[in-house]
mmCIF file of C-alpha atoms and ligand atoms in Angstrom:
data_model
loop_
_atom_site.group_PDB
_atom_site.id
_atom_site.type_symbol
_atom_site.label_atom_id
_atom_site.label_comp_id
_atom_site.label_asym_id
_atom_site.label_seq_id
_atom_site.Cartn_x
_atom_site.Cartn_y
_atom_site.Cartn_z
ATOM 1 C CA MET A 16 30.794 -2.848 8.452
ATOM 2 C CA THR A 17 27.348 -2.988 6.894
ATOM 3 C CA GLN A 18 24.718 -5.696 7.105
ATOM 4 C CA ASN A 19 21.749 -6.616 4.922
ATOM 5 C CA ALA A 20 18.258 -5.759 6.156
ATOM 6 C CA GLY A 21 15.413 -8.196 5.644
ATOM 7 C CA ILE A 22 11.881 -9.040 6.709
ATOM 8 C CA LEU A 23 11.810 -11.165 9.888
ATOM 9 C CA GLY A 24 8.033 -11.524 10.261
ATOM 10 C CA MET A 25 4.785 -10.180 8.850
ATOM 11 C CA GLY A 26 1.119 -9.769 9.781
ATOM 12 C CA HIS A 27 -2.062 -8.290 8.388
ATOM 13 C CA ALA A 28 -5.555 -7.333 9.494
ATOM 14 C CA TYR A 29 -8.838 -6.300 7.918
ATOM 15 C CA PRO A 30 -12.081 -4.881 9.236
ATOM 16 C CA SER A 31 -14.802 -7.544 9.304
ATOM 17 C CA GLY A 32 -17.187 -5.404 7.246
ATOM 18 C CA VAL A 33 -17.479 -6.215 3.540
ATOM 19 C CA LEU A 34 -18.785 -3.943 0.784
ATOM 20 C CA THR A 35 -19.663 -5.891 -2.368
ATOM 21 C CA ASN A 36 -20.264 -4.631 -5.891
ATOM 22 C CA ALA A 37 -23.954 -5.419 -5.325
ATOM 23 C CA ASP A 38 -23.922 -3.132 -2.253
ATOM 24 C CA LEU A 39 -22.381 -0.328 -4.353
ATOM 25 C CA GLU A 40 -25.059 -0.748 -7.033
ATOM 26 C CA LYS A 41 -27.529 0.456 -4.392
ATOM 27 C CA ILE A 42 -25.432 3.550 -3.538
ATOM 28 C CA VAL A 43 -24.173 4.930 -6.902
ATOM 29 C CA ASP A 44 -24.895 4.521 -10.595
ATOM 30 C CA THR A 45 -22.635 1.526 -11.228
ATOM 31 C CA ASN A 46 -22.869 -2.204 -11.757
ATOM 32 C CA ASP A 47 -20.941 -5.394 -11.016
ATOM 33 C CA GLU A 48 -20.074 -5.906 -14.678
ATOM 34 C CA TRP A 49 -18.412 -2.460 -15.031
ATOM 35 C CA ILE A 50 -16.467 -2.773 -11.764
ATOM 36 C CA THR A 51 -15.335 -6.336 -12.505
ATOM 37 C CA THR A 52 -14.175 -5.725 -16.059
ATOM 38 C CA ARG A 53 -12.597 -2.293 -15.405
ATOM 39 C CA THR A 54 -10.917 -3.058 -12.064
ATOM 40 C CA GLY A 55 -11.116 -6.787 -11.217
ATOM 41 C CA ILE A 56 -12.654 -5.897 -7.834
ATOM 42 C CA LYS A 57 -15.575 -7.958 -6.476
ATOM 43 C CA GLN A 58 -15.583 -6.726 -2.890
ATOM 44 C CA ARG A 59 -13.587 -4.562 -0.507
ATOM 45 C CA ARG A 60 -13.318 -4.503 3.290
ATOM 46 C CA LYS A 61 -14.911 -1.550 5.048
ATOM 47 C CA ALA A 62 -14.320 -0.263 8.576
ATOM 48 C CA ALA A 63 -17.353 0.389 10.785
ATOM 49 C CA ASP A 64 -18.068 3.974 11.911
ATOM 50 C CA ASN A 65 -16.323 3.337 15.239
ATOM 51 C CA GLU A 66 -13.231 1.675 13.707
ATOM 52 C CA TYR A 67 -10.089 3.599 12.718
ATOM 53 C CA THR A 68 -6.681 3.146 11.081
ATOM 54 C CA SER A 69 -4.432 2.529 14.097
ATOM 55 C CA GLN A 70 -6.599 -0.382 15.296
ATOM 56 C CA PHE A 71 -5.849 -2.374 12.141
ATOM 57 C CA ALA A 72 -2.216 -1.251 12.192
ATOM 58 C CA VAL A 73 -1.832 -2.481 15.784
ATOM 59 C CA ALA A 74 -3.419 -5.870 14.992
ATOM 60 C CA ALA A 75 -1.121 -6.341 11.980
ATOM 61 C CA GLY A 76 1.932 -5.112 13.923
ATOM 62 C CA LYS A 77 1.253 -7.444 16.858
ATOM 63 C CA GLN A 78 1.076 -10.445 14.533
ATOM 64 C CA ALA A 79 4.296 -9.399 12.754
ATOM 65 C CA LEU A 80 6.137 -9.047 16.080
ATOM 66 C CA GLU A 81 4.927 -12.465 17.273
ATOM 67 C CA ARG A 82 5.895 -14.176 14.031
ATOM 68 C CA ALA A 83 9.325 -12.481 14.027
ATOM 69 C CA GLY A 84 9.818 -13.451 17.680
ATOM 70 C CA ILE A 85 10.888 -9.899 18.514
ATOM 71 C CA ASP A 86 10.075 -8.244 21.844
ATOM 72 C CA PRO A 87 8.160 -4.941 21.293
ATOM 73 C CA LYS A 88 10.769 -3.253 23.532
ATOM 74 C CA ASP A 89 13.488 -4.137 20.987
ATOM 75 C CA ILE A 90 11.859 -2.136 18.182
ATOM 76 C CA ASP A 91 13.835 1.057 17.514
ATOM 77 C CA ILE A 92 11.498 2.716 15.027
ATOM 78 C CA ILE A 93 7.894 2.373 13.880
ATOM 79 C CA VAL A 94 7.110 3.785 10.459
ATOM 80 C CA CYS A 95 3.414 3.886 9.676
ATOM 81 C CA ALA A 96 2.687 4.476 6.010
ATOM 82 C CA THR A 97 -0.786 5.961 5.790
ATOM 83 C CA THR A 98 -2.756 8.589 3.910
ATOM 84 C CA THR A 99 -5.721 8.142 6.239
ATOM 85 C CA PRO A 100 -4.373 8.723 9.758
ATOM 86 C CA ASP A 101 -6.597 8.521 12.851
ATOM 87 C CA GLN A 102 -6.137 12.272 13.261
ATOM 88 C CA ILE A 103 -3.733 15.002 12.145
ATOM 89 C CA LEU A 104 -1.818 15.014 15.454
ATOM 90 C CA PRO A 105 -0.205 12.977 16.922
ATOM 91 C CA SER A 106 1.098 10.670 14.231
ATOM 92 C CA THR A 107 -0.422 7.200 13.852
ATOM 93 C CA GLY A 108 3.089 5.823 14.453
ATOM 94 C CA CYS A 109 3.023 7.262 17.996
ATOM 95 C CA LEU A 110 -0.379 5.696 18.697
ATOM 96 C CA ILE A 111 0.833 2.312 17.443
ATOM 97 C CA GLN A 112 3.975 2.676 19.582
ATOM 98 C CA ARG A 113 1.833 3.183 22.692
ATOM 99 C CA GLU A 114 -0.604 0.340 21.935
ATOM 100 C CA LEU A 115 2.101 -2.214 21.125
ATOM 101 C CA GLY A 116 4.272 -1.287 24.109
ATOM 102 C CA CYS A 117 7.263 -0.450 21.908
ATOM 103 C CA GLU A 118 8.713 1.583 24.760
ATOM 104 C CA ASN A 119 12.060 2.248 23.112
ATOM 105 C CA ALA A 120 10.828 3.108 19.639
ATOM 106 C CA ALA A 121 10.391 6.360 17.741
ATOM 107 C CA GLY A 122 7.002 6.495 16.037
ATOM 108 C CA MET A 123 6.335 8.376 12.812
ATOM 109 C CA ASP A 124 4.145 8.464 9.707
ATOM 110 C CA VAL A 125 5.104 8.428 6.061
ATOM 111 C CA PHE A 126 2.691 10.095 3.633
ATOM 112 C CA ALA A 127 3.361 8.528 0.259
ATOM 113 C CA ALA A 128 -0.057 7.149 -0.685
ATOM 114 C CA CYS A 129 0.068 3.683 -2.265
ATOM 115 C CA SER A 130 3.891 3.632 -2.323
ATOM 116 C CA GLY A 131 4.104 4.258 1.436
ATOM 117 C CA PHE A 132 5.150 0.758 2.472
ATOM 118 C CA LEU A 133 8.065 0.803 0.013
ATOM 119 C CA TYR A 134 9.014 4.275 1.266
ATOM 120 C CA GLY A 135 9.036 2.885 4.819
ATOM 121 C CA ILE A 136 11.142 -0.171 4.127
ATOM 122 C CA THR A 137 13.561 1.827 1.978
ATOM 123 C CA MET A 138 14.112 4.291 4.857
ATOM 124 C CA VAL A 139 14.682 1.659 7.528
ATOM 125 C CA GLU A 140 16.789 -0.543 5.240
ATOM 126 C CA SER A 141 19.623 1.986 5.269
ATOM 127 C CA MET A 142 19.274 2.509 9.042
ATOM 128 C CA ILE A 143 19.636 -1.232 9.652
ATOM 129 C CA ARG A 144 22.389 -1.637 7.042
ATOM 130 C CA THR A 145 24.541 1.022 8.690
ATOM 131 C CA GLY A 146 23.856 -0.261 12.219
ATOM 132 C CA GLN A 147 22.034 2.896 13.320
ATOM 133 C CA ILE A 148 19.104 0.733 14.466
ATOM 134 C CA ARG A 149 18.532 -3.008 15.062
ATOM 135 C CA TYR A 150 14.822 -3.587 14.494
ATOM 136 C CA ALA A 151 12.093 -1.627 12.700
ATOM 137 C CA LEU A 152 8.365 -2.122 12.384
ATOM 138 C CA VAL A 153 6.966 -0.851 9.086
ATOM 139 C CA ILE A 154 3.192 -0.811 8.713
ATOM 140 C CA GLY A 155 0.945 0.184 5.829
ATOM 141 C CA ALA A 156 -2.517 0.969 7.212
ATOM 142 C CA GLU A 157 -5.549 2.663 5.717
ATOM 143 C CA VAL A 158 -9.213 3.335 6.303
ATOM 144 C CA LEU A 159 -9.806 4.779 2.855
ATOM 145 C CA THR A 160 -13.548 4.221 2.913
ATOM 146 C CA LYS A 161 -13.850 7.228 5.243
ATOM 147 C CA TYR A 162 -12.082 9.449 2.687
ATOM 148 C CA VAL A 163 -13.942 8.397 -0.453
ATOM 149 C CA ASP A 164 -16.976 10.205 -1.713
ATOM 150 C CA TYR A 165 -19.905 7.812 -2.011
ATOM 151 C CA THR A 166 -21.480 10.123 -4.580
ATOM 152 C CA ASP A 167 -18.429 9.763 -6.891
ATOM 153 C CA ARG A 168 -18.626 6.419 -8.707
ATOM 154 C CA SER A 169 -15.148 6.768 -10.212
ATOM 155 C CA THR A 170 -13.429 6.513 -6.795
ATOM 156 C CA CYS A 171 -15.813 4.841 -4.354
ATOM 157 C CA VAL A 172 -15.778 1.492 -6.152
ATOM 158 C CA ILE A 173 -11.981 1.180 -5.960
ATOM 159 C CA PHE A 174 -10.836 1.640 -2.391
ATOM 160 C CA GLY A 175 -10.900 -0.651 0.669
ATOM 161 C CA ASP A 176 -9.499 -0.808 4.204
ATOM 162 C CA GLY A 177 -6.841 -2.882 5.962
ATOM 163 C CA ALA A 178 -3.286 -3.025 7.295
ATOM 164 C CA GLY A 179 -0.120 -5.027 6.717
ATOM 165 C CA ALA A 180 3.057 -5.002 8.818
ATOM 166 C CA ALA A 181 6.648 -6.187 8.646
ATOM 167 C CA VAL A 182 9.408 -6.416 11.254
ATOM 168 C CA LEU A 183 12.805 -5.747 9.691
ATOM 169 C CA GLY A 184 16.237 -6.501 11.053
ATOM 170 C CA ALA A 185 19.687 -7.713 10.001
ATOM 171 C CA VAL A 186 19.854 -10.886 7.870
ATOM 172 C CA PRO A 187 22.810 -12.916 6.513
ATOM 173 C CA GLU A 188 24.792 -11.774 3.457
ATOM 174 C CA GLY A 189 22.964 -12.436 0.169
ATOM 175 C CA LYS A 190 19.519 -12.245 1.797
ATOM 176 C CA GLY A 191 17.029 -9.473 2.503
ATOM 177 C CA ILE A 192 16.663 -6.240 0.557
ATOM 178 C CA LEU A 193 19.078 -6.377 -2.381
ATOM 179 C CA ALA A 194 17.918 -3.217 -4.181
ATOM 180 C CA THR A 195 15.278 -0.599 -3.429
ATOM 181 C CA LYS A 196 14.343 2.811 -4.798
ATOM 182 C CA ILE A 197 11.548 5.336 -4.259
ATOM 183 C CA ARG A 198 10.524 8.237 -6.487
ATOM 184 C CA SER A 199 7.986 11.038 -6.684
ATOM 185 C CA ASP A 200 6.739 13.661 -9.149
ATOM 186 C CA GLY A 201 4.584 16.390 -7.604
ATOM 187 C CA ARG A 202 3.635 17.790 -10.994
ATOM 188 C CA TYR A 203 0.878 15.171 -11.011
ATOM 189 C CA GLU A 204 -0.659 16.458 -7.745
ATOM 190 C CA GLU A 205 -4.162 16.876 -9.096
ATOM 191 C CA GLN A 206 -4.450 13.385 -10.552
ATOM 192 C CA LEU A 207 -5.148 12.017 -7.076
ATOM 193 C CA PHE A 208 -5.644 14.420 -4.208
ATOM 194 C CA ALA A 209 -7.808 15.573 -1.311
ATOM 195 C CA PRO A 210 -7.575 19.370 -1.499
ATOM 196 C CA GLY A 211 -9.608 20.386 1.563
ATOM 197 C CA GLY A 212 -8.740 20.257 5.260
ATOM 198 C CA GLY A 213 -5.090 21.344 5.182
ATOM 199 C CA THR A 214 -3.436 24.747 5.599
ATOM 200 C CA LYS A 215 -4.184 25.740 2.000
ATOM 201 C CA LEU A 216 -7.970 25.390 2.050
ATOM 202 C CA GLY A 217 -8.614 24.733 5.728
ATOM 203 C CA THR A 218 -11.743 23.045 7.000
ATOM 204 C CA THR A 219 -14.652 25.382 6.391
ATOM 205 C CA HIS A 220 -18.349 24.955 5.737
ATOM 206 C CA GLU A 221 -17.566 25.810 2.134
ATOM 207 C CA THR A 222 -14.852 23.153 1.661
ATOM 208 C CA ILE A 223 -17.099 20.543 3.234
ATOM 209 C CA ASP A 224 -20.159 21.565 1.197
ATOM 210 C CA ASN A 225 -17.981 21.298 -1.926
ATOM 211 C CA ARG A 226 -16.780 17.852 -0.760
ATOM 212 C CA LEU A 227 -13.127 18.976 -1.016
ATOM 213 C CA HIS A 228 -12.077 16.774 1.912
ATOM 214 C CA TYR A 229 -12.684 13.646 -0.179
ATOM 215 C CA PHE A 230 -10.251 11.965 -2.590
ATOM 216 C CA LYS A 231 -10.525 13.111 -6.193
ATOM 217 C CA MET A 232 -8.934 11.025 -8.936
ATOM 218 C CA LYS A 233 -8.326 11.287 -12.667
ATOM 219 C CA GLY A 234 -8.002 7.527 -12.932
ATOM 220 C CA ASN A 235 -7.607 7.284 -16.651
ATOM 221 C CA GLU A 236 -4.585 9.619 -16.738
ATOM 222 C CA LEU A 237 -3.003 7.930 -13.711
ATOM 223 C CA PHE A 238 -3.369 4.522 -15.306
ATOM 224 C CA LYS A 239 -0.747 5.120 -18.012
ATOM 225 C CA VAL A 240 1.758 6.790 -15.665
ATOM 226 C CA ALA A 241 1.306 3.923 -13.179
ATOM 227 C CA VAL A 242 2.068 1.176 -15.688
ATOM 228 C CA ARG A 243 5.087 2.945 -17.168
ATOM 229 C CA SER A 244 6.574 3.958 -13.799
ATOM 230 C CA MET A 245 6.226 0.547 -12.122
ATOM 231 C CA ALA A 246 7.619 -1.330 -15.128
ATOM 232 C CA GLU A 247 10.621 1.007 -15.495
ATOM 233 C CA ILE A 248 11.641 1.103 -11.842
ATOM 234 C CA SER A 249 11.182 -2.681 -11.506
ATOM 235 C CA THR A 250 13.540 -3.312 -14.406
ATOM 236 C CA GLU A 251 16.038 -0.824 -12.949
ATOM 237 C CA MET A 252 15.990 -2.482 -9.501
ATOM 238 C CA LEU A 253 16.298 -6.020 -10.894
ATOM 239 C CA GLU A 254 19.325 -4.890 -12.898
ATOM 240 C CA LYS A 255 20.812 -3.202 -9.837
ATOM 241 C CA ALA A 256 20.385 -6.408 -7.826
ATOM 242 C CA GLY A 257 22.026 -8.366 -10.651
ATOM 243 C CA TYR A 258 18.992 -10.434 -11.638
ATOM 244 C CA SER A 259 16.548 -10.737 -14.509
ATOM 245 C CA VAL A 260 12.805 -11.186 -14.369
ATOM 246 C CA GLU A 261 13.167 -14.960 -14.919
ATOM 247 C CA ASP A 262 14.926 -15.241 -11.542
ATOM 248 C CA VAL A 263 11.900 -13.838 -9.681
ATOM 249 C CA THR A 264 9.603 -16.317 -7.885
ATOM 250 C CA MET A 265 6.811 -13.826 -7.279
ATOM 251 C CA VAL A 266 6.035 -10.212 -8.134
ATOM 252 C CA VAL A 267 3.870 -8.520 -5.499
ATOM 253 C CA PRO A 268 2.595 -5.274 -7.019
ATOM 254 C CA HIS A 269 0.452 -2.611 -5.393
ATOM 255 C CA GLN A 270 -3.129 -3.756 -5.983
ATOM 256 C CA ALA A 271 -4.404 -0.664 -7.831
ATOM 257 C CA ASN A 272 -6.459 -2.236 -10.571
ATOM 258 C CA GLN A 273 -6.264 -5.722 -12.141
ATOM 259 C CA ARG A 274 -5.773 -4.136 -15.557
ATOM 260 C CA ILE A 275 -2.761 -2.168 -14.254
ATOM 261 C CA THR A 276 -1.287 -5.380 -12.772
ATOM 262 C CA ASP A 277 -1.830 -7.203 -16.091
ATOM 263 C CA ALA A 278 -0.253 -4.357 -18.078
ATOM 264 C CA VAL A 279 2.817 -4.245 -15.789
ATOM 265 C CA ALA A 280 3.163 -8.044 -16.090
ATOM 266 C CA SER A 281 3.011 -7.811 -19.860
ATOM 267 C CA ARG A 282 5.643 -5.021 -19.994
ATOM 268 C CA LEU A 283 7.981 -6.949 -17.688
ATOM 269 C CA GLY A 284 7.330 -10.319 -19.357
ATOM 270 C CA VAL A 285 6.085 -11.923 -16.113
ATOM 271 C CA PRO A 286 3.622 -14.844 -16.497
ATOM 272 C CA GLU A 287 0.238 -14.484 -14.756
ATOM 273 C CA GLU A 288 0.986 -17.146 -12.110
ATOM 274 C CA LYS A 289 4.005 -15.147 -10.866
ATOM 275 C CA MET A 290 2.038 -11.884 -10.563
ATOM 276 C CA TYR A 291 0.242 -11.966 -7.214
ATOM 277 C CA SER A 292 -3.276 -10.567 -7.099
ATOM 278 C CA ASN A 293 -5.862 -10.359 -4.323
ATOM 279 C CA ILE A 294 -7.668 -7.257 -5.566
ATOM 280 C CA ALA A 295 -10.914 -9.146 -6.243
ATOM 281 C CA GLN A 296 -11.359 -9.630 -2.487
ATOM 282 C CA THR A 297 -9.621 -6.541 -1.045
ATOM 283 C CA GLY A 298 -10.005 -3.643 -3.469
ATOM 284 C CA ASN A 299 -7.234 -1.038 -3.496
ATOM 285 C CA THR A 300 -5.970 -0.594 0.080
ATOM 286 C CA SER A 301 -3.250 1.942 -0.866
ATOM 287 C CA SER A 302 -0.185 1.656 1.397
ATOM 288 C CA ALA A 303 -1.568 -1.530 2.998
ATOM 289 C CA SER A 304 -1.884 -3.443 -0.245
ATOM 290 C CA ILE A 305 1.715 -4.662 -0.654
ATOM 291 C CA PRO A 306 2.283 -5.852 2.945
ATOM 292 C CA ILE A 307 -1.135 -7.558 3.002
ATOM 293 C CA ALA A 308 -0.458 -9.281 -0.329
ATOM 294 C CA LEU A 309 3.097 -10.238 0.665
ATOM 295 C CA ASP A 310 1.928 -11.724 3.957
ATOM 296 C CA GLU A 311 -0.771 -13.700 2.133
ATOM 297 C CA CYS A 312 1.919 -15.119 -0.178
ATOM 298 C CA LEU A 313 4.041 -16.151 2.828
ATOM 299 C CA GLU A 314 1.039 -17.740 4.588
ATOM 300 C CA ALA A 315 0.063 -19.668 1.448
ATOM 301 C CA GLY A 316 3.649 -20.893 0.860
ATOM 302 C CA LYS A 317 3.804 -19.051 -2.473
ATOM 303 C CA ILE A 318 7.022 -17.428 -1.213
ATOM 304 C CA LYS A 319 9.555 -19.591 0.626
ATOM 305 C CA GLU A 320 13.003 -19.169 2.105
ATOM 306 C CA GLY A 321 15.505 -18.406 -0.656
ATOM 307 C CA ASP A 322 12.957 -17.044 -3.141
ATOM 308 C CA LEU A 323 13.570 -13.788 -5.006
ATOM 309 C CA VAL A 324 10.620 -11.374 -4.785
ATOM 310 C CA LEU A 325 9.928 -8.096 -6.570
ATOM 311 C CA LEU A 326 7.671 -5.477 -4.957
ATOM 312 C CA THR A 327 6.476 -2.470 -6.934
ATOM 313 C CA ALA A 328 4.121 0.383 -6.122
ATOM 314 C CA PHE A 329 2.567 3.508 -7.559
ATOM 315 C CA GLY A 330 0.318 6.086 -5.914
ATOM 316 C CA GLY A 331 -0.872 9.646 -5.481
ATOM 317 C CA GLY A 332 1.756 12.371 -5.396
ATOM 318 C CA VAL A 333 2.638 10.778 -7.688
ATOM 319 C CA THR A 334 4.952 8.344 -5.954
ATOM 320 C CA TRP A 335 6.403 5.035 -7.053
ATOM 321 C CA GLY A 336 9.061 2.505 -6.171
ATOM 322 C CA ALA A 337 10.418 -1.020 -6.413
ATOM 323 C CA THR A 338 12.214 -3.360 -4.027
ATOM 324 C CA VAL A 339 13.997 -6.654 -4.711
ATOM 325 C CA ILE A 340 14.154 -9.025 -1.733
ATOM 326 C CA ARG A 341 15.736 -12.454 -1.234
ATOM 327 C CA PHE A 342 13.731 -14.270 1.472
HETATM 328 O O1 UT7 B 13 -3.744 3.311 -6.326
HETATM 329 C C1 UT7 B 13 -2.859 3.995 -7.149
HETATM 330 C C2 UT7 B 13 -3.457 5.184 -7.781
HETATM 331 N N1 UT7 B 13 -4.655 4.883 -8.511
HETATM 332 C C3 UT7 B 13 -4.629 4.299 -9.714
HETATM 333 O O2 UT7 B 13 -3.596 3.924 -10.207
HETATM 334 C C4 UT7 B 13 -5.956 4.204 -10.425
HETATM 335 C C5 UT7 B 13 -5.736 4.067 -11.893
HETATM 336 N N2 UT7 B 13 -6.928 4.119 -12.661
HETATM 337 C C6 UT7 B 13 -7.912 3.178 -12.706
HETATM 338 O O3 UT7 B 13 -7.867 2.190 -12.005
HETATM 339 C C7 UT7 B 13 -9.000 3.342 -13.722
HETATM 340 O O4 UT7 B 13 -8.729 4.490 -14.496
HETATM 341 C C8 UT7 B 13 -10.436 3.459 -13.127
HETATM 342 C C9 UT7 B 13 -10.897 2.098 -12.653
HETATM 343 C C10 UT7 B 13 -10.455 4.458 -12.005
HETATM 344 C C11 UT7 B 13 -11.425 3.919 -14.208
HETATM 345 O O5 UT7 B 13 -11.383 3.030 -15.309
HETATM 346 P P1 UT7 B 13 -11.250 3.609 -16.787
HETATM 347 O O6 UT7 B 13 -11.299 2.455 -17.686
HETATM 348 O O7 UT7 B 13 -10.027 4.471 -16.827
HETATM 349 O O8 UT7 B 13 -12.572 4.436 -16.953
HETATM 350 P P2 UT7 B 13 -12.750 5.997 -17.297
HETATM 351 O O9 UT7 B 13 -12.398 6.845 -16.127
HETATM 352 O O10 UT7 B 13 -12.100 6.294 -18.601
HETATM 353 O O11 UT7 B 13 -14.328 6.072 -17.518
HETATM 354 C C12 UT7 B 13 -14.956 5.357 -18.600
HETATM 355 C C13 UT7 B 13 -16.469 5.517 -18.443
HETATM 356 C C14 UT7 B 13 -16.920 6.952 -18.209
HETATM 357 O O12 UT7 B 13 -18.148 7.137 -18.880
HETATM 358 P P3 UT7 B 13 -18.228 7.845 -20.329
HETATM 359 O O13 UT7 B 13 -17.649 9.217 -20.090
HETATM 360 O O14 UT7 B 13 -17.394 7.007 -21.232
HETATM 361 O O15 UT7 B 13 -19.676 7.825 -20.623
HETATM 362 C C15 UT7 B 13 -17.162 7.008 -16.731
HETATM 363 O O16 UT7 B 13 -18.110 7.974 -16.373
HETATM 364 O O17 UT7 B 13 -16.903 4.763 -17.295
HETATM 365 C C16 UT7 B 13 -17.688 5.621 -16.459
HETATM 366 N N3 UT7 B 13 -17.530 5.189 -15.079
HETATM 367 C C17 UT7 B 13 -18.302 4.264 -14.498
HETATM 368 N N4 UT7 B 13 -19.355 3.546 -14.946
HETATM 369 C C18 UT7 B 13 -19.922 2.679 -14.111
HETATM 370 C C19 UT7 B 13 -16.595 5.603 -14.194
HETATM 371 N N5 UT7 B 13 -16.743 4.946 -13.023
HETATM 372 C C20 UT7 B 13 -17.812 4.117 -13.198
HETATM 373 C C21 UT7 B 13 -18.446 3.186 -12.370
HETATM 374 N N6 UT7 B 13 -19.498 2.481 -12.860
HETATM 375 N N7 UT7 B 13 -18.048 2.948 -11.097
#
């Protein structure tokens, strides 16, 4: 016997620090007008020097557990989607497991850039559906501002920090995750990557002097692949779930760039009011963007019990995915 998996409770957290477009004008050769028209971003949240990824993940996870009414000891697995872990070892998932007191959980990380949250929920969905586990905590958490190069105006204006979390468990027939799919294409590696610091280039004076530990992005090339991939996989998942775009109450896309969101909406035929956007205030928070945005929709009553919601993501790798959920 199988059972549907759904979201039982969510939470999110941000650092208190804010980096505005005016602040960036003082750091690199950019201006508010360029950032606003090209990305839709007005400000992003920025962790302080002594703040790190797992702290925001823990705050978001704690809120999700409380709202779901699930005891931390009942969580079977914690999947932390992050591209900016606290450290290379141990995984951020293990650190979250310790801090939240999820004594019976396995903790692990998923490295799928901006699609990481959808990777996480897709993995645990099948584990819950088949009865292998009861409850999962999936968290997207990033401190990207420590990985961006503040001498590179094409990346430093985009990214921000934060975390979003969801507790998943069994839900009644007809509810929860109705269709979900994740994809990747490693041929696009160099469109968004951080080449230094791994086993290929190591961490040497040379890699650091050449700033190879920072994210590098060919944004313009990624843009087209992002729009096409998100639109195609969204249509495929809606069809698989047996619905059309008109049945969807809200689309919650990865907040990459307002122009990408608008282009996906136009391809799918989704009106602006059904395409959730918070990028003006948050910037691009990679794997945290969908759970933060989804939780904001739930808090604001934009998504209610019974509503059909489409999530779609695209990120470095490249990776992409879409999930259809009945709340
Ligand atoms: O999160 C998922 C993965 N990431 C994405 O999906 C990101 C997708 N890409 C993007 O969001 C956009 O491509 C960017 C916002 C990154 C860039 O926007 P664009 O419209 O593609 O600009 P561009 O890279 O084609 O650059 C246009 C011009 C260039 O100047 P020239 O060569 O035309 O003189 C850039 O040097 O804009 C210049 N530029 C800037 N000017 C002022 C690039 N960054 C800036 C900046 N301020 N911050």
